[in-house]
Amino acid sequence: MTNVSSVIDHYRALCELSWRMLRLAQADSWDELIDCEAEYVLELARIRERDRAQVLSDRDRLEKRALLETILTQDRETRQLLDARRDALSHLIGSSRRQQALGKAYHAGRGSIASRLRSIPPEERM
């Protein structure tokens, strides 16, 4: 029975990591989220090893199902936050590119206007 509870313990740990990832995403702690995700992947690998060989009782199967539902819900919420962050970064990158293009156009145009003005005597510029 120790091995069975061990499998459920790993699902609990995975659920806890999933919860931490959601909280980190909500707090915009993206670097910490990446670190936590690495722990999550390792825990998932541990579960895969143990889960294949285990036969769970009805009670353990119900708990496993509840944990998986919670993990999936948290994962969906985390992904929504990640998608929003990706969209915000895409918008910032697009704005930055537009500003760079405008800056280049301004400087390019400024140079040509300045060179044209230099060739016209000051009294004729008005």
PDB file of N, CA, C and O in Angstrom, residues 5 8 26-27 36-37 53 59 61 69 90 93 101 115-116:
ATOM      1  N   SER A   5       0.095   4.805  -2.113  1.00  0.00           N
ATOM      2  CA  SER A   5       0.030   6.141  -1.534  1.00  0.00           C
ATOM      3  C   SER A   5       1.147   7.018  -2.096  1.00  0.00           C
ATOM      4  O   SER A   5       0.988   8.210  -2.236  1.00  0.00           O
ATOM      5  N   ILE A   8      -0.151   8.562  -5.269  1.00  0.00           N
ATOM      6  CA  ILE A   8      -1.082   9.645  -4.941  1.00  0.00           C
ATOM      7  C   ILE A   8      -0.313  10.839  -4.378  1.00  0.00           C
ATOM      8  O   ILE A   8      -0.624  11.991  -4.698  1.00  0.00           O
ATOM      9  N   GLN A  26       0.236  34.663 -12.185  1.00  0.00           N
ATOM     10  CA  GLN A  26      -0.615  35.773 -11.743  1.00  0.00           C
ATOM     11  C   GLN A  26       0.220  36.934 -11.216  1.00  0.00           C
ATOM     12  O   GLN A  26      -0.177  38.093 -11.336  1.00  0.00           O
ATOM     13  N   ALA A  27       1.381  36.630 -10.660  1.00  0.00           N
ATOM     14  CA  ALA A  27       2.267  37.656 -10.101  1.00  0.00           C
ATOM     15  C   ALA A  27       3.274  38.176 -11.127  1.00  0.00           C
ATOM     16  O   ALA A  27       4.147  38.973 -10.787  1.00  0.00           O
ATOM     17  N   CYS A  36       9.902  26.683 -11.871  1.00  0.00           N
ATOM     18  CA  CYS A  36       8.875  25.807 -11.316  1.00  0.00           C
ATOM     19  C   CYS A  36       8.408  24.794 -12.359  1.00  0.00           C
ATOM     20  O   CYS A  36       8.136  23.635 -12.039  1.00  0.00           O
ATOM     21  N   GLU A  37       8.342  25.244 -13.604  1.00  0.00           N
ATOM     22  CA  GLU A  37       7.921  24.338 -14.677  1.00  0.00           C
ATOM     23  C   GLU A  37       8.918  23.182 -14.834  1.00  0.00           C
ATOM     24  O   GLU A  37       8.516  22.048 -15.100  1.00  0.00           O
ATOM     25  N   ALA A  53       2.693   0.882 -13.180  1.00  0.00           N
ATOM     26  CA  ALA A  53       2.729  -0.411 -12.492  1.00  0.00           C
ATOM     27  C   ALA A  53       1.740  -0.513 -11.335  1.00  0.00           C
ATOM     28  O   ALA A  53       1.573  -1.589 -10.769  1.00  0.00           O
ATOM     29  N   ARG A  59     -10.999   4.410  -3.981  1.00  0.00           N
ATOM     30  CA  ARG A  59     -10.799   5.691  -3.285  1.00  0.00           C
ATOM     31  C   ARG A  59      -9.608   6.453  -3.880  1.00  0.00           C
ATOM     32  O   ARG A  59      -9.675   7.655  -4.125  1.00  0.00           O
ATOM     33  N   ARG A  61      -8.346   6.071  -6.907  1.00  0.00           N
ATOM     34  CA  ARG A  61      -8.700   6.497  -8.271  1.00  0.00           C
ATOM     35  C   ARG A  61      -9.524   7.777  -8.240  1.00  0.00           C
ATOM     36  O   ARG A  61      -9.328   8.665  -9.065  1.00  0.00           O
ATOM     37  N   GLU A  69      -8.210  16.769 -12.297  1.00  0.00           N
ATOM     38  CA  GLU A  69      -9.135  17.840 -12.690  1.00  0.00           C
ATOM     39  C   GLU A  69      -8.637  19.193 -12.193  1.00  0.00           C
ATOM     40  O   GLU A  69      -8.677  20.187 -12.927  1.00  0.00           O
ATOM     41  N   SER A  90       4.062  40.675 -27.825  1.00  0.00           N
ATOM     42  CA  SER A  90       3.955  40.863 -29.279  1.00  0.00           C
ATOM     43  C   SER A  90       3.581  42.299 -29.605  1.00  0.00           C
ATOM     44  O   SER A  90       4.126  42.898 -30.539  1.00  0.00           O
ATOM     45  N   ILE A  93       6.631  44.471 -28.995  1.00  0.00           N
ATOM     46  CA  ILE A  93       7.614  44.282 -30.071  1.00  0.00           C
ATOM     47  C   ILE A  93       7.145  45.009 -31.328  1.00  0.00           C
ATOM     48  O   ILE A  93       7.930  45.683 -31.994  1.00  0.00           O
ATOM     49  N   ALA A 101      11.057  52.089 -37.177  1.00  0.00           N
ATOM     50  CA  ALA A 101      10.823  52.442 -38.580  1.00  0.00           C
ATOM     51  C   ALA A 101      10.552  53.937 -38.715  1.00  0.00           C
ATOM     52  O   ALA A 101      11.069  54.589 -39.641  1.00  0.00           O
ATOM     53  N   SER A 115      19.965  68.548 -46.299  1.00  0.00           N
ATOM     54  CA  SER A 115      20.902  68.730 -47.420  1.00  0.00           C
ATOM     55  C   SER A 115      20.288  69.615 -48.496  1.00  0.00           C
ATOM     56  O   SER A 115      20.968  70.413 -49.125  1.00  0.00           O
ATOM     57  N   ARG A 116      18.963  69.514 -48.685  1.00  0.00           N
ATOM     58  CA  ARG A 116      18.304  70.398 -49.657  1.00  0.00           C
ATOM     59  C   ARG A 116      18.319  71.846 -49.170  1.00  0.00           C
ATOM     60  O   ARG A 116      18.521  72.754 -49.960  1.00  0.00           O
TER      61      ARG A 116
END
